[in-house]
Short mmCIF file of C-alpha atoms and ligand atoms in Angstrom, two decimals:
data_model
loop_
_atom_site.label_atom_id
_atom_site.label_comp_id
_atom_site.label_asym_id
_atom_site.label_seq_id
_atom_site.Cartn_x
_atom_site.Cartn_y
_atom_site.Cartn_z
CA MET A 1 13.56 -45.57 6.99
CA SER A 2 16.23 -44.59 9.41
CA GLN A 3 15.13 -43.80 12.92
CA ASN A 4 18.57 -42.58 13.91
CA GLN A 5 19.59 -38.99 14.14
CA ASN A 6 21.07 -37.87 10.82
CA SER A 7 23.83 -35.34 10.99
CA GLY A 8 25.13 -32.94 8.42
CA SER A 9 27.42 -30.01 8.10
CA TRP A 10 28.10 -27.08 5.88
CA SER A 11 30.78 -24.45 5.81
CA ARG A 12 31.04 -20.79 4.98
CA ASN A 13 34.28 -18.80 4.87
CA GLY A 14 36.02 -21.80 6.31
CA GLN A 15 33.69 -21.88 9.33
CA ALA A 16 31.97 -25.23 9.72
CA PHE A 17 28.39 -25.61 10.93
CA GLU A 18 27.29 -28.91 12.38
CA PHE A 19 23.73 -29.93 12.91
CA THR A 20 21.60 -32.97 13.49
CA VAL A 21 18.26 -33.79 11.89
CA GLN A 22 15.97 -34.92 14.67
CA PRO A 23 13.90 -38.06 14.21
CA GLY A 24 10.13 -37.77 14.17
CA THR A 25 10.32 -34.07 13.24
CA LEU A 26 8.73 -32.10 10.41
CA TYR A 27 11.06 -29.54 8.80
CA LEU A 28 9.44 -26.74 6.79
CA VAL A 29 12.10 -25.79 4.28
CA GLY A 30 12.03 -22.59 2.22
CA THR A 31 13.36 -22.87 -1.33
CA PRO A 32 14.24 -20.14 -3.88
CA ILE A 33 11.50 -18.21 -5.68
CA GLY A 34 13.73 -18.01 -8.76
CA ASN A 35 17.36 -17.38 -7.92
CA LEU A 36 19.13 -20.55 -6.81
CA GLY A 37 21.65 -18.41 -4.96
CA ASP A 38 18.93 -17.90 -2.36
CA PHE A 39 18.95 -21.57 -1.36
CA SER A 40 20.47 -21.56 2.12
CA PRO A 41 23.25 -23.91 3.23
CA ARG A 42 21.05 -25.04 6.12
CA ALA A 43 18.16 -25.81 3.73
CA ALA A 44 20.49 -27.94 1.60
CA ALA A 45 21.85 -29.74 4.67
CA VAL A 46 18.38 -30.50 6.01
CA LEU A 47 17.08 -31.78 2.66
CA ALA A 48 20.18 -33.95 2.31
CA ASN A 49 19.72 -35.49 5.75
CA VAL A 50 16.01 -36.00 6.36
CA ASP A 51 14.54 -39.41 5.65
CA LEU A 52 11.94 -38.13 3.20
CA ILE A 53 10.97 -34.96 1.36
CA ALA A 54 7.28 -34.18 0.81
CA ALA A 55 7.17 -31.90 -2.23
CA GLU A 56 4.37 -29.99 -3.94
CA ASP A 57 5.68 -31.17 -7.32
CA THR A 58 8.37 -33.84 -7.12
CA ARG A 59 9.64 -33.19 -10.67
CA HIS A 60 10.09 -29.52 -9.87
CA THR A 61 11.93 -30.26 -6.62
CA LEU A 62 14.04 -32.91 -8.32
CA ARG A 63 15.61 -30.18 -10.46
CA LEU A 64 16.55 -28.27 -7.31
CA LEU A 65 17.95 -31.38 -5.64
CA ASN A 66 19.92 -32.33 -8.76
CA HIS A 67 21.41 -28.85 -8.94
CA PHE A 68 22.69 -29.18 -5.38
CA GLY A 69 23.72 -32.83 -5.74
CA ILE A 70 21.11 -34.08 -3.24
CA ARG A 71 19.60 -37.52 -3.72
CA LYS A 72 16.53 -38.20 -1.62
CA HIS A 73 13.28 -40.13 -1.69
CA MET A 74 10.29 -37.84 -2.34
CA GLU A 75 6.53 -38.05 -1.93
CA SER A 76 4.12 -35.61 -3.51
CA TYR A 77 1.95 -33.45 -1.25
CA HIS A 78 -0.31 -30.96 -2.99
CA GLU A 79 -3.82 -29.52 -3.15
CA HIS A 80 -5.25 -32.63 -4.84
CA ASN A 81 -3.82 -35.29 -2.53
CA TRP A 82 -3.16 -33.61 0.83
CA ALA A 83 -6.20 -35.21 2.53
CA ALA A 84 -5.09 -38.74 1.63
CA LYS A 85 -1.37 -38.08 2.17
CA THR A 86 -1.58 -36.33 5.55
CA PRO A 87 -2.23 -39.55 7.59
CA VAL A 88 0.52 -41.38 5.67
CA LEU A 89 3.09 -38.69 6.48
CA ILE A 90 1.88 -38.42 10.06
CA ASP A 91 2.32 -42.17 10.45
CA LEU A 92 5.92 -41.94 9.21
CA LEU A 93 6.65 -39.08 11.60
CA GLN A 94 5.12 -40.98 14.51
CA LYS A 95 7.31 -43.96 13.66
CA GLY A 96 10.35 -41.72 13.95
CA SER A 97 11.13 -40.62 10.40
CA SER A 98 12.33 -37.08 9.81
CA LEU A 99 10.48 -35.29 7.06
CA ALA A 100 11.01 -32.09 5.09
CA LEU A 101 8.10 -30.26 3.47
CA VAL A 102 8.89 -28.04 0.47
CA SER A 103 6.73 -26.18 -2.02
CA ASP A 104 7.52 -25.45 -5.65
CA ALA A 105 9.00 -22.12 -4.68
CA GLY A 106 9.33 -20.03 -1.55
CA MET A 107 7.97 -20.90 1.85
CA PRO A 108 5.85 -24.04 2.21
CA CYS A 109 2.39 -23.40 3.70
CA ILE A 110 2.06 -20.03 1.94
CA SER A 111 -0.68 -20.52 -0.69
CA ASP A 112 -0.33 -24.31 -0.55
CA PRO A 113 -1.91 -26.99 1.67
CA GLY A 114 1.21 -27.49 3.82
CA TYR A 115 -0.60 -25.87 6.74
CA GLU A 116 -2.92 -28.90 6.86
CA LEU A 117 0.04 -31.14 7.66
CA VAL A 118 1.50 -28.66 10.13
CA GLY A 119 -1.89 -28.29 11.85
CA ARG A 120 -2.17 -32.06 12.26
CA CYS A 121 1.39 -32.28 13.62
CA VAL A 122 0.61 -29.56 16.15
CA GLU A 123 -2.54 -31.40 17.24
CA LEU A 124 -0.57 -34.61 17.74
CA GLN A 125 2.40 -32.85 19.38
CA ILE A 126 4.76 -33.90 16.61
CA PRO A 127 7.70 -31.46 16.58
CA VAL A 128 7.64 -28.93 13.75
CA THR A 129 10.57 -26.67 12.97
CA VAL A 130 11.40 -24.36 10.12
CA VAL A 131 14.29 -23.51 7.82
CA PRO A 132 13.10 -20.17 6.46
CA GLY A 133 13.67 -19.00 2.92
CA PRO A 134 12.28 -16.31 0.64
CA SER A 135 8.58 -15.80 0.06
CA ALA A 136 7.27 -13.95 -2.99
CA ALA A 137 4.77 -12.03 -0.85
CA LEU A 138 7.30 -10.51 1.53
CA THR A 139 9.87 -10.02 -1.22
CA GLY A 140 7.39 -8.06 -3.33
CA LEU A 141 6.08 -6.13 -0.34
CA ALA A 142 9.56 -5.11 0.80
CA ALA A 143 10.44 -3.70 -2.62
CA SER A 144 7.02 -2.14 -3.26
CA GLY A 145 7.69 1.26 -1.75
CA LEU A 146 4.25 1.09 -0.15
CA SER A 147 3.65 1.02 3.58
CA THR A 148 4.84 -2.20 5.17
CA GLU A 149 3.75 -1.24 8.66
CA ARG A 150 0.55 -3.24 8.41
CA PHE A 151 -0.54 -5.43 5.55
CA MET A 152 -3.00 -8.15 4.57
CA PHE A 153 -1.82 -11.19 2.63
CA GLU A 154 -4.62 -12.09 0.21
CA GLY A 155 -2.85 -14.85 -1.73
CA PHE A 156 -4.81 -15.78 -4.86
CA ILE A 157 -8.24 -14.21 -5.06
CA PRO A 158 -11.15 -16.32 -6.44
CA ALA A 159 -11.08 -16.42 -10.23
CA THR A 160 -14.80 -15.93 -10.87
CA GLY A 161 -18.25 -15.41 -9.43
CA ARG A 162 -19.71 -13.97 -6.26
CA LEU A 163 -16.72 -14.93 -4.10
CA ARG A 164 -14.43 -12.94 -6.38
CA LYS A 165 -16.70 -9.92 -6.22
CA GLU A 166 -16.91 -10.11 -2.45
CA ARG A 167 -13.16 -10.48 -2.04
CA ILE A 168 -12.43 -7.51 -4.30
CA ALA A 169 -14.91 -5.42 -2.31
CA GLU A 170 -13.08 -6.46 0.88
CA ILE A 171 -9.73 -5.53 -0.63
CA ALA A 172 -11.14 -2.16 -1.73
CA ALA A 173 -12.19 -1.47 1.84
CA GLN A 174 -8.94 -2.76 3.38
CA LYS A 175 -7.28 0.03 5.33
CA TYR A 176 -3.75 -1.25 4.95
CA THR A 177 -1.54 -2.59 2.17
CA SER A 178 -2.78 -5.72 0.42
CA VAL A 179 -0.49 -8.36 -1.08
CA ILE A 180 -2.01 -10.47 -3.84
CA TYR A 181 -0.73 -13.35 -6.00
CA GLU A 182 -1.99 -13.33 -9.56
CA ALA A 183 -1.53 -15.47 -12.66
CA PRO A 184 -0.42 -13.59 -15.80
CA HIS A 185 -3.51 -14.51 -17.84
CA ARG A 186 -5.78 -13.00 -15.17
CA LEU A 187 -3.72 -9.93 -14.32
CA LEU A 188 -5.44 -7.42 -16.63
CA ARG A 189 -8.92 -8.58 -15.67
CA THR A 190 -8.06 -8.31 -12.00
CA LEU A 191 -6.81 -4.75 -12.50
CA GLU A 192 -10.00 -3.90 -14.40
CA ASP A 193 -12.13 -5.41 -11.64
CA PHE A 194 -10.19 -3.39 -9.06
CA ALA A 195 -10.85 -0.24 -11.08
CA ALA A 196 -14.54 -1.12 -11.24
CA ALA A 197 -14.50 -1.37 -7.44
CA GLY A 198 -13.24 2.22 -7.22
CA LEU A 199 -9.50 1.57 -7.00
CA SER A 200 -8.29 3.33 -10.19
CA ALA A 201 -6.40 5.99 -8.30
CA ARG A 202 -4.78 3.65 -5.80
CA ARG A 203 -1.05 3.08 -6.10
CA MET A 204 0.04 -0.43 -6.86
CA THR A 205 3.39 -2.10 -7.29
CA VAL A 206 3.38 -4.98 -9.71
CA ALA A 207 6.39 -7.12 -8.86
CA ARG A 208 7.22 -9.53 -11.67
CA GLU A 209 9.65 -12.44 -11.81
CA LEU A 210 11.23 -11.61 -8.46
CA THR A 211 14.90 -12.58 -8.07
CA LYS A 212 14.95 -13.83 -11.69
CA TRP A 213 16.61 -12.51 -14.83
CA HIS A 214 13.54 -10.52 -15.92
CA GLU A 215 12.70 -9.08 -12.47
CA GLU A 216 10.63 -5.93 -12.93
CA PHE A 217 8.71 -3.51 -10.72
CA LEU A 218 5.96 -1.27 -12.05
CA ARG A 219 4.93 1.33 -9.48
CA LEU A 220 1.87 3.06 -10.90
CA THR A 221 -1.80 3.58 -10.17
CA VAL A 222 -4.25 0.78 -10.91
CA GLY A 223 -5.67 2.92 -13.75
CA ASP A 224 -2.23 3.43 -15.33
CA LEU A 225 -1.41 -0.24 -14.95
CA ILE A 226 -4.53 -1.09 -16.95
CA HIS A 227 -3.30 1.10 -19.81
CA TRP A 228 0.12 -0.53 -19.56
CA TYR A 229 -1.13 -4.12 -19.69
CA ARG A 230 -3.60 -3.39 -22.47
CA GLU A 231 -0.48 -2.70 -24.54
CA LYS A 232 1.82 -5.36 -23.14
CA THR A 233 0.83 -8.98 -22.52
CA PRO A 234 1.73 -10.06 -18.96
CA ARG A 235 4.21 -12.95 -18.74
CA GLY A 236 5.80 -14.65 -15.78
CA GLU A 237 4.96 -14.64 -12.07
CA TYR A 238 3.39 -11.68 -10.33
CA VAL A 239 2.85 -10.26 -6.88
CA LEU A 240 0.55 -7.24 -6.64
CA VAL A 241 1.01 -4.85 -3.74
CA LEU A 242 -1.90 -2.46 -3.37
CA GLU A 243 -1.91 0.78 -1.39
CA GLY A 244 -4.36 0.68 1.52
CA LEU A 245 -7.23 3.07 2.05
CA VAL A 246 -5.53 4.98 4.88
CA ALA A 247 -2.37 5.74 2.85
CA PHE A 248 -4.53 6.65 -0.14
CA GLN A 249 -6.52 9.14 1.93
CA GLN A 250 -3.38 10.64 3.44
CA ARG A 251 -2.01 11.40 -0.01
CA PHE A 252 -5.09 13.42 -0.85
CA GLU A 253 -5.80 15.04 2.49
CA GLY A 254 -2.23 16.34 2.73
CA ASP A 255 -2.66 17.70 6.25
CA GLY A 256 -1.28 14.98 8.42
CA PRO A 257 -2.28 11.51 9.42
CA VAL A 258 -5.87 10.51 8.99
CA GLU A 259 -5.77 8.35 12.07
CA SER A 260 -5.61 10.26 15.31
CA THR A 261 -2.90 9.50 17.82
CA SER A 262 -5.60 8.11 20.09
CA GLY A 263 -5.79 5.23 17.62
CA GLN A 264 -9.33 6.07 16.50
CA GLU A 265 -10.31 5.15 13.00
CA PRO A 266 -10.85 7.86 10.38
CA SER A 267 -14.60 8.54 10.35
CA ALA A 268 -16.70 7.14 7.54
CA GLU A 269 -18.06 10.68 6.96
CA ASN A 270 -14.52 12.02 6.33
CA LEU A 271 -13.85 9.15 4.05
CA VAL A 272 -16.99 9.81 2.05
CA THR A 273 -16.00 13.45 1.61
CA VAL A 274 -12.54 12.52 0.34
CA LEU A 275 -13.82 9.80 -1.96
CA LEU A 276 -16.56 11.97 -3.40
CA GLU A 277 -14.13 14.78 -4.07
CA LEU A 278 -11.78 12.37 -5.82
CA ALA A 279 -14.62 10.87 -7.82
CA ARG A 280 -15.79 14.35 -8.84
CA ALA A 281 -12.24 15.36 -9.84
CA ALA A 282 -11.96 12.16 -11.89
CA ASN A 283 -15.19 13.09 -13.75
CA LEU A 284 -17.08 10.07 -12.51
CA THR A 285 -20.84 10.18 -12.74
CA ILE A 286 -22.66 10.88 -9.49
CA LYS A 287 -24.13 7.36 -9.69
CA ASP A 288 -20.72 5.68 -9.91
CA ALA A 289 -19.31 7.94 -7.19
CA VAL A 290 -22.11 7.03 -4.81
CA ARG A 291 -21.78 3.34 -5.56
CA ILE A 292 -18.02 3.35 -4.88
CA CYS A 293 -18.44 5.34 -1.65
CA VAL A 294 -21.10 2.99 -0.37
CA GLU A 295 -18.94 -0.04 -1.22
CA GLN A 296 -15.87 1.43 0.45
CA THR A 297 -17.37 2.90 3.57
CA GLY A 298 -20.52 0.93 4.28
CA MET A 299 -22.42 4.27 4.75
CA SER A 300 -26.07 4.41 3.83
CA ARG A 301 -26.72 5.03 0.14
CA ASN A 302 -29.14 7.84 0.97
CA ASP A 303 -26.66 9.75 3.14
CA VAL A 304 -23.90 9.40 0.58
CA TYR A 305 -26.25 10.47 -2.20
CA GLN A 306 -27.31 13.63 -0.30
CA GLN A 307 -23.67 14.55 0.29
CA ALA A 308 -22.80 13.86 -3.34
CA LEU A 309 -25.64 16.08 -4.55
CA GLU A 310 -24.35 18.98 -2.46
CA LEU A 311 -20.81 18.51 -3.71
CA TRP A 312 -21.83 18.24 -7.36
CA ARG A 313 -24.01 21.37 -6.94
CA ASP A 314 -21.17 23.38 -5.38
CA MET A 315 -18.63 22.57 -8.04
N1 LIG B 1 4.94 -20.52 -1.38
C1 LIG B 1 5.23 -19.42 -2.29
C2 LIG B 1 5.82 -18.24 -1.52
O1 LIG B 1 6.22 -18.39 -0.38
O2 LIG B 1 5.92 -17.16 -2.10
C3 LIG B 1 4.01 -19.00 -3.07
C4 LIG B 1 3.45 -20.12 -3.87
S1 LIG B 1 2.08 -19.66 -4.82
C5 LIG B 1 1.47 -21.25 -5.20
C6 LIG B 1 2.81 -19.18 -6.34
C7 LIG B 1 2.59 -17.71 -6.64
O3 LIG B 1 3.55 -16.94 -5.93
C8 LIG B 1 2.83 -17.34 -8.11
O4 LIG B 1 1.68 -17.59 -8.89
C9 LIG B 1 3.13 -15.86 -8.02
O5 LIG B 1 1.95 -15.12 -7.86
C10 LIG B 1 3.92 -15.82 -6.71
N2 LIG B 1 5.36 -15.98 -7.02
C11 LIG B 1 6.15 -17.04 -6.83
N3 LIG B 1 7.40 -16.79 -7.24
C12 LIG B 1 7.41 -15.53 -7.71
C13 LIG B 1 8.41 -14.69 -8.28
N4 LIG B 1 9.67 -15.11 -8.46
N5 LIG B 1 8.06 -13.45 -8.64
C14 LIG B 1 6.80 -12.99 -8.49
N6 LIG B 1 5.81 -13.75 -7.95
C15 LIG B 1 6.12 -14.99 -7.58
#
């Protein structure tokens, strides 16, 4: 492989851009999440000029390269071979090859093992640089209409078992917006599991097939989304953007921000009151209401139960 600097250029509106691919450097290159128009001129120039492309799925990336007339040697790098491939790629980098890492779609290292390679490069002081492109998470979040001030990227949540239950409980208690990737065949079950964790009334934006022909946004509550997807089979790629607990509370309290300007957290007692009132209004049983409150606030079951009894008696 070449150990020389490779140069390239691209032009836009007649203005030429020159650049040089540096030897011994890892380039993280963002690729489109659907719309090929989102492939940047710099991304194309880097892929055309590096010595090697490490791709999550080489057949998938080959289609992209063919479309842009790029011919390049590729190696696969994915969740099943990253441990064996990392030292091989590191060796090439240390010998002076330039290398681009791409995922099937979007930014490499987001929900793929690319971060393992980057971490190793950082440890060994191998230069890492980035050619940013779209990411489904940020694209869905931006268009969600939900608060983007603070958010938690959850990626894919575990498909089954205790880990799934624990993660959903964490998401239910998350104060700020959550961004989740989900496969179509699991979407309805995930919504149902969210509802079972007390999230029926939360707002959620389901962003489907972003930047593609069938792009669609559904901005409903989790409960309404369940009704929707019981009627309509989910197809395509999905990002779920879930309203956080603080925004949810604010909608129902209606008298200003829940968090004080001193930056203190809303008290668990306040939260219990709001949640119990909502649960009562939604005709939940006292048992379900108490369970949800305990899950969401971490308050003692006894305290919540006493408060619930009073509320149910007064209404
Ligand atoms: N690295 C990618 C990124 O930066 O967005 C994410 C890769 S992850 C393995 C693939 C998941 O991202 C899909 O299952 C889907 O949840 C989400 N995704 C990717 N492209 C999407 C699109 N066009 N519309 C909606 N979701 C998408």
